Structures are given as C-alpha cells and as structure tokens.
Amino acid sequence: MAKEVKKKTTNSFSKFILWFWILFGSGIAIVALIFLSASWGLFGELPPYEYLENPQTNLASQIISSDGNLLGKFYLDDNRTDVNFEELPENLVNTLMASEDIRFMDHSGIDSRGTLRAFFYLGKRGGASTITQQLARQLFVGRAARGWKRYTQKIKEWVLAIRLERSYTKEEIISMYLNIYDFGNNADGIRSAARIYFGKEPKDLKIEESAMLVGMLQNSSLFNPLRREEITFKKRNIVLGQLARYEYITEVEKDSLQAMKMDINYNPETHSVGLATYFRMYLQRFMKDWINKNPKPAIGDEPDKYNLYLDGLKIYTTIDSKMQANAEEAVNEHMTKLQAEFFHQNTPDRNKTAPFLDITPEETKGIMERAMKNSDRWKIMKSAGKSEKEIRESFDKKTEMTVFDWKSPTKEKDTILTPRDSIRYYKTFLRTAMMSMEPQTGHVKAWVGGINYKHFQYDNVIQGARQAGSTFKPFVYAAAIDQLRLSPCETRPDTQYCIEAGKHGNAEPWCPRNSNLKYSGNSYTLKKALANSVNTVTAQLIDEVGPKSVVSMVRNLGLSGDILEVPAIALGTVDVNVYEMVGAYGAFANQGVYVKPVMVTRIENKDGTVLYEYVPETKDVLSKDVSYAILDLMKGVTQGGSGTRLRTTGYNKWRPEYDEIITGYPYKLTNPIAGKTGTTQNNSDGWFMGMVPNLVTGVWVGGEERAVHFKSITYGQGASMALPIWGLYMTKNYADEELGISKEDFERPSNMSIEINCDKFTADIKEDNDIEDDLEDLDF
C-alpha cells in the first residue's frame, strides 16, 4: 500500500514537473511567437532596419552669426536642432534616468522588473516604459492607443526597443530621446526647450531647470510652465524627489531646490520675433533661390531638392549678434521718440489731413484706395468670389484687432477699428532701414529692415528704394575729382547757376536752389560746400564732369536702379536702397575697391558637409588718392557741417508728455568720422551715411508714403531723423571693445597726389555751421 501511495505521489510530481515545463515552454513560445508576429508585421507595419539605423526626424535649419550664436531657425512644424550626448549636462541625464528609467544602463530595451510590477499592480505603481521604449514610440509608433490596440502597440514598442538597443549606444539613445521630444511652444527637442524656457544652451541648465524639463516629458501640454505654472512646479518637485531617492542629490539639497521658484526666461522662437527678423526673412529668400539652383545629390527615392525647413542645414552668416542687437536697440530708442514727436505734430487739431501733409483730398483718396486693394483682406475676399461692393463694405465694419503700439512694453495693443481706419493708423508710423558692413570684406554686420517685423513686414533695407537726397552728392564729387583732378580745397562760388536746356539731356534749363532758397555770394571750398550741402556748387560740378560719367561710376559701385543721365541726379533724385548705398560707400573706405555686400559665408548639411562657400565679388572703381580725398571731404560733414551734432551734447526738444527725460545727442564722438546727411523734398526722406575705417553704416527714415513727413526741417532733416540712430549704434559698439570698431583715422595713401591740406588756400569762405541741413527743392 505504501508503495502504491509513493508511486502515485511520484507520478503526480512528475506530471506537475511535466506540465510546468510544458506551460513554461508554451509561455516562452507564445512570447517568442508574439515577438515574431510583431516583427513580421502582423500587429502593424514596422520600420525597416535601415530606418532604425538612420531615423528620419525633421530638423530645422540653423542661422548662425559670425560670432557663433544662433540667430534663428527655419522650420515648418518642428523647431528641432539635435545636440550630441556630450553637450548634455550630467544633471540632466541623471534626472532623466531617476524620473523615467533608473535601470536604463542595465537593461536591453525592456525593464523586466518594471514590466512585472506594472502587470501585477495593473499600472497603479507606475508604468514600465523604458526610455528606449518611449523613443521607439516617438520615432515609429506614435501616440498611445486605447483598447486592444494599446497592447499590440506595446508589443511593437518592445520589438523596436530591442532593435534600437542593438543599433545604438545608451548615450545615443538618451540624446535621440531628448532631441525628438516636443516640449511645446515651438520647443522641439532639448536644445529648443532650453533656449525657449530658460534662454540658454542645454549644457548650461541647472539641476532645477533640468528637473522641470524632465517633468514635462510625461505630458508637455499638461505640465506647461507658461499656462499651468502651479502644476508644473509640483511636477518639478516630484522629479527632484526622485533625484534624492536615488541619491543623486542629498535630502538637504532636495529641500533647497524644491523651495526655489521656477525662473522661467521665456524666449519665443518664431519667424516674426527675436533678433534680426528682417535679415532672416531676406535669408529665407536667398536660400530658396540657392536651393533652386543647387540640386541635392540623388540617393534612392529621396527628393532631389534640399528642404530648408526639414533638412537641418547650417547657414553661416556675416551678421554679428552683438552689433545686430546694438543696431536694433538704437532704432528702438530713437524711433520711439521721433514717432512721439510726429504724433504730437499730427494731431487732428494741428493737421486735419493727418497723417498726410500738403496733399489734396483726391490724393488722400488715391493713397487709401491703393492700400485697400493691396491689402490681404481685399485679395482674400476677391479670391473667395466676393463682389467689390461686399469687399468695400467690409472695410467699414468695426472689428477686434491687435495693432502696433510704441508705448506698450510688448509693442502691441488690443483695440476695435474698422479695417479702413487701421490702414490710416499704420500709415502714421515712420519707417526705417539700417545696414552696417565691413568695407574690406563686404561682410554685413547688422541689418534692420523696419521698426517691427510682425506688423511691418516690408524690408526697407533691400526692398524699398527712396530718393537719396544729398547722400548722392559724394558720387558727383568723386567723379569730378577723379576726372578733373580737382582738390577738395578748390573753390566754387555760391551764386545762382543754371545749366541750359539740352546740354546734358535736360529738357528745360535747370537752376537749382539751396535749402534756404538764398545764395550767399561767398566762395566755398569743395570740402566746405559738401559739408554744408551747397546745391549750387554740386550743380557746377556735374555740369563740368557730365551726368553720364557720374552714372557710369555709380553703376560700378553697385547702384542698379533706373538712373537718368540728367543734371538733376546731382541733388539725389535717384531712387536707391540702403543695401546698395552701403555697398557703394564701402568703396570709399576700402581705397576705391568695391566689394559686393555678402551675408552668407558658408552652408553645410546636417552632417557638416560644406555645400556652399562664397567667393568675394570685387571691382576697382577709384584710385586710392581719389577715395581718400572723398573721405576727407566727408570728414568735414562731421567736423563743421550737418553731422557736427555727433561731436556735441546738444539736446532735442522732445515733448515731455511723451518722454519723461528730455533726450538729446549724448554721443561725444571724437574719432575721425566720414559721413553725409541727406534730406529730400518736403522732408520725406532722411538719410545718414557714416563711416569709420572698418565699418560703413547707412540709415534711412521716412514714411511709407512720401506724403507722410514732418512739416519743418527741424525734425524732418536727415540729421534729426537718421543720424541719431547711427550715433546711438556707434556709441553702443564702442562700449564693447571686443567688437574692435576702429577709432583710428583712415589710411592715407603713401603716394597721395591730390592736395587736401586747405590751410595754404585763401578764399572768402563763410563759416556757417547753422545751416539746417541739405533739403533739396527739386524744381525741374
């Protein structure tokens, strides 16, 4: 009997063992079958191995300044720039593992302990997704599914996680995961997140900052520091608690860090805000043209064109980020005050046709009609099939809108206006353009195309062309000195001077007047005449040298617009843009050699392969001695002419109701400066071109319409509208010695053949520094 019991027990145990191994083997087989089924695509298509080796993510193209800073990016949906593991701070990596996957360095893609815990506790004690699984989901699987699909998705994650672990190192997986994640607010990837939320590079993140960003990994919409500060703060502190739990920090450090407020330094990265917005939009057009002319090497089924928004190109520019910031600050400081004065002078009781001046109601109607038909509203409604009557009626219906406002800290205000009134409102704002270039290389260092790109997208640096006024006169002087070998010390009388009809292509006699409508009767040296913009002397010079030779020279200096070969061009009737004017003036500072302005030095693909390198475009236009003579002439503008205020501490009469501190001209610049102011008829355009040996800068200020201008020359001249921007900009540049902006004199040629020392000349020259400026009365 005992033997039978023992035999039955032995048989039962054997059956138990057998069934155990059968069940165990079946489990293994089932798991293996599940993994094989997933790998065969039975639960949905999986990416091929070559995709795992080179995951395709959209990369924004980077715009890099000459001093190595990121100016901005080009992207559609993904504002992403990858960083290597070496660029991540240790505290960020530790925080990530403590919060998301503490055994990350030990498992092969799947955390078995975490999976069993999640299974037995039904996820109540945390999930089991490893960092590698989360990366697999981000790259290839997509958002978490629900129901049965959630289980098949999890299986696919496991398979892909194992494949990723075989293809990449742990460090590469961490960097890929942080690079791919969307942190919200256009912060795609850790680099954008660090820059947008804290204004720094990832390597500079502090522990508490890393904890906030890691906390956002669970759900960046929920844990958004801009919209849900309190809940994001709590989540950050939970992550800091995990750091202490795994002894990355002490309990004391944890308590101290948890007590800290979140120091958010929000720096939005969009196409319409940030540094160098107008330049970035010019660069966008440049890159699209370059892409069309430079096909991408064909590889399999890949597109044969580079994609500016997805291919992660690196665009190295000549812009200096510090000088660009100085330029934008100078524009903001001056234009705020200048606009306040313009508003003061154009209140309805002072100007019933504000903001337009000296035009008829019919002309005003014509301006508004053109503006309406050129507006987006008109074009959209017309394309939608709306009748002209419906479109016109829409311009008189009040609507809520956000408009530009200098007084607001954000430069915006919410209001209710009719579209017609909003057009008139925007016409009241003075516009500006500024470009700064190194004359020896043609490298453009700063580019400001307007007062606010978001609201005024027309780039006045290169898109706009306005009358040059007296800034064109140095070209006339240069042609005369070059061809006639005149000395700046030679004299011409300030008397009425007429060029007879037909002599140089002019249909009628041309007798230009000075800005004060008078003739002094005195003789002026050429240097003094240019300094005080004496029109009668300029007329004599263009008569002597001929308009054709002047046009030929400025063509060689890069001016490309329509220029009639008539005497009137001597006073600046020519329409030019700031971009070409700076390039042309650069030849004077570069000993007569014109260097075409350059903005892009190199383009690389995402792997660092050089796709483009610029080749300088140069042309010898003037001899060294002629160029130096012109510089000497223009130094007189800032020593005894309309640019003298750069040397003084005089004050403008800004209205105190708009500015608590009455601001003036606090430049006190003592170094050699060559420059020229310019003002056109009715004060419609104000110019200043200023040069030191290694920097040429041009500034223009005016209204969108020529009918938008100051009534008097006091504020309407180039010395009041444009010169202060140059003065502020240079003062800021000189405050930063690392920029290396020259304070030295221009280099004098060793074989100078033109006499520029006027002490030996005796002439009846009237010292008149009170001449307002160089307003031309262009009576043709």
PDB file of N, CA and C in Angstrom, residues 134 136-146 149-150 153-154 156-157 182 220-221:
ATOM      1  N   GLN A 134      10.062  54.524 -24.986  1.00  0.00           N
ATOM      2  CA  GLN A 134       9.462  55.829 -25.247  1.00  0.00           C
ATOM      3  C   GLN A 134      10.025  56.431 -26.533  1.00  0.00           C
ATOM      4  N   ALA A 136      11.130  54.631 -29.071  1.00  0.00           N
ATOM      5  CA  ALA A 136      10.516  53.851 -30.150  1.00  0.00           C
ATOM      6  C   ALA A 136       9.119  54.384 -30.465  1.00  0.00           C
ATOM      7  N   ARG A 137       8.377  54.719 -29.418  1.00  0.00           N
ATOM      8  CA  ARG A 137       7.031  55.240 -29.626  1.00  0.00           C
ATOM      9  C   ARG A 137       7.079  56.596 -30.338  1.00  0.00           C
ATOM     10  N   GLN A 138       8.013  57.452 -29.907  1.00  0.00           N
ATOM     11  CA  GLN A 138       8.127  58.777 -30.515  1.00  0.00           C
ATOM     12  C   GLN A 138       8.521  58.686 -31.988  1.00  0.00           C
ATOM     13  N   LEU A 139       9.458  57.783 -32.270  1.00  0.00           N
ATOM     14  CA  LEU A 139      10.002  57.709 -33.624  1.00  0.00           C
ATOM     15  C   LEU A 139       9.094  56.963 -34.593  1.00  0.00           C
ATOM     16  N   PHE A 140       8.560  55.817 -34.150  1.00  0.00           N
ATOM     17  CA  PHE A 140       7.951  54.913 -35.124  1.00  0.00           C
ATOM     18  C   PHE A 140       6.510  54.500 -34.832  1.00  0.00           C
ATOM     19  N   VAL A 141       6.075  54.584 -33.592  1.00  0.00           N
ATOM     20  CA  VAL A 141       4.773  54.030 -33.244  1.00  0.00           C
ATOM     21  C   VAL A 141       3.698  55.103 -33.196  1.00  0.00           C
ATOM     22  N   GLY A 142       3.994  56.227 -32.574  1.00  0.00           N
ATOM     23  CA  GLY A 142       3.013  57.299 -32.469  1.00  0.00           C
ATOM     24  C   GLY A 142       2.419  57.389 -31.082  1.00  0.00           C
ATOM     25  N   ARG A 143       1.371  58.156 -30.964  1.00  0.00           N
ATOM     26  CA  ARG A 143       0.738  58.377 -29.670  1.00  0.00           C
ATOM     27  C   ARG A 143       0.144  57.090 -29.098  1.00  0.00           C
ATOM     28  N   ALA A 144       0.032  57.048 -27.774  1.00  0.00           N
ATOM     29  CA  ALA A 144      -0.504  55.860 -27.100  1.00  0.00           C
ATOM     30  C   ALA A 144      -1.935  55.594 -27.556  1.00  0.00           C
ATOM     31  N   ALA A 145      -2.188  54.320 -27.929  1.00  0.00           N
ATOM     32  CA  ALA A 145      -3.516  53.922 -28.384  1.00  0.00           C
ATOM     33  C   ALA A 145      -4.366  53.479 -27.195  1.00  0.00           C
ATOM     34  N   ARG A 146      -5.621  53.137 -27.480  1.00  0.00           N
ATOM     35  CA  ARG A 146      -6.524  52.665 -26.424  1.00  0.00           C
ATOM     36  C   ARG A 146      -7.084  51.295 -26.793  1.00  0.00           C
ATOM     37  N   LYS A 149      -5.686  47.821 -29.183  1.00  0.00           N
ATOM     38  CA  LYS A 149      -4.547  48.379 -29.912  1.00  0.00           C
ATOM     39  C   LYS A 149      -3.434  48.819 -28.967  1.00  0.00           C
ATOM     40  N   ARG A 150      -3.803  49.142 -27.729  1.00  0.00           N
ATOM     41  CA  ARG A 150      -2.771  49.545 -26.770  1.00  0.00           C
ATOM     42  C   ARG A 150      -1.808  48.393 -26.509  1.00  0.00           C
ATOM     43  N   GLN A 153       0.329  47.800 -29.583  1.00  0.00           N
ATOM     44  CA  GLN A 153       1.310  48.883 -29.673  1.00  0.00           C
ATOM     45  C   GLN A 153       2.459  48.657 -28.708  1.00  0.00           C
ATOM     46  N   LYS A 154       2.133  48.187 -27.507  1.00  0.00           N
ATOM     47  CA  LYS A 154       3.173  47.919 -26.509  1.00  0.00           C
ATOM     48  C   LYS A 154       4.127  46.839 -27.009  1.00  0.00           C
ATOM     49  N   LYS A 156       4.834  46.163 -30.141  1.00  0.00           N
ATOM     50  CA  LYS A 156       5.684  46.774 -31.167  1.00  0.00           C
ATOM     51  C   LYS A 156       6.777  47.631 -30.525  1.00  0.00           C
ATOM     52  N   GLU A 157       6.426  48.329 -29.447  1.00  0.00           N
ATOM     53  CA  GLU A 157       7.422  49.124 -28.727  1.00  0.00           C
ATOM     54  C   GLU A 157       8.554  48.234 -28.219  1.00  0.00           C
ATOM     55  N   ASP A 182       8.747  66.786 -28.073  1.00  0.00           N
ATOM     56  CA  ASP A 182       8.118  68.092 -28.268  1.00  0.00           C
ATOM     57  C   ASP A 182       7.747  68.674 -26.904  1.00  0.00           C
ATOM     58  N   SER A 220       3.766  67.325 -22.031  1.00  0.00           N
ATOM     59  CA  SER A 220       4.182  68.723 -22.130  1.00  0.00           C
ATOM     60  C   SER A 220       3.004  69.681 -22.234  1.00  0.00           C
ATOM     61  N   SER A 221       1.841  69.188 -22.632  1.00  0.00           N
ATOM     62  CA  SER A 221       0.657  70.053 -22.659  1.00  0.00           C
ATOM     63  C   SER A 221       0.130  70.285 -21.252  1.00  0.00           C
TER      64      SER A 221
END
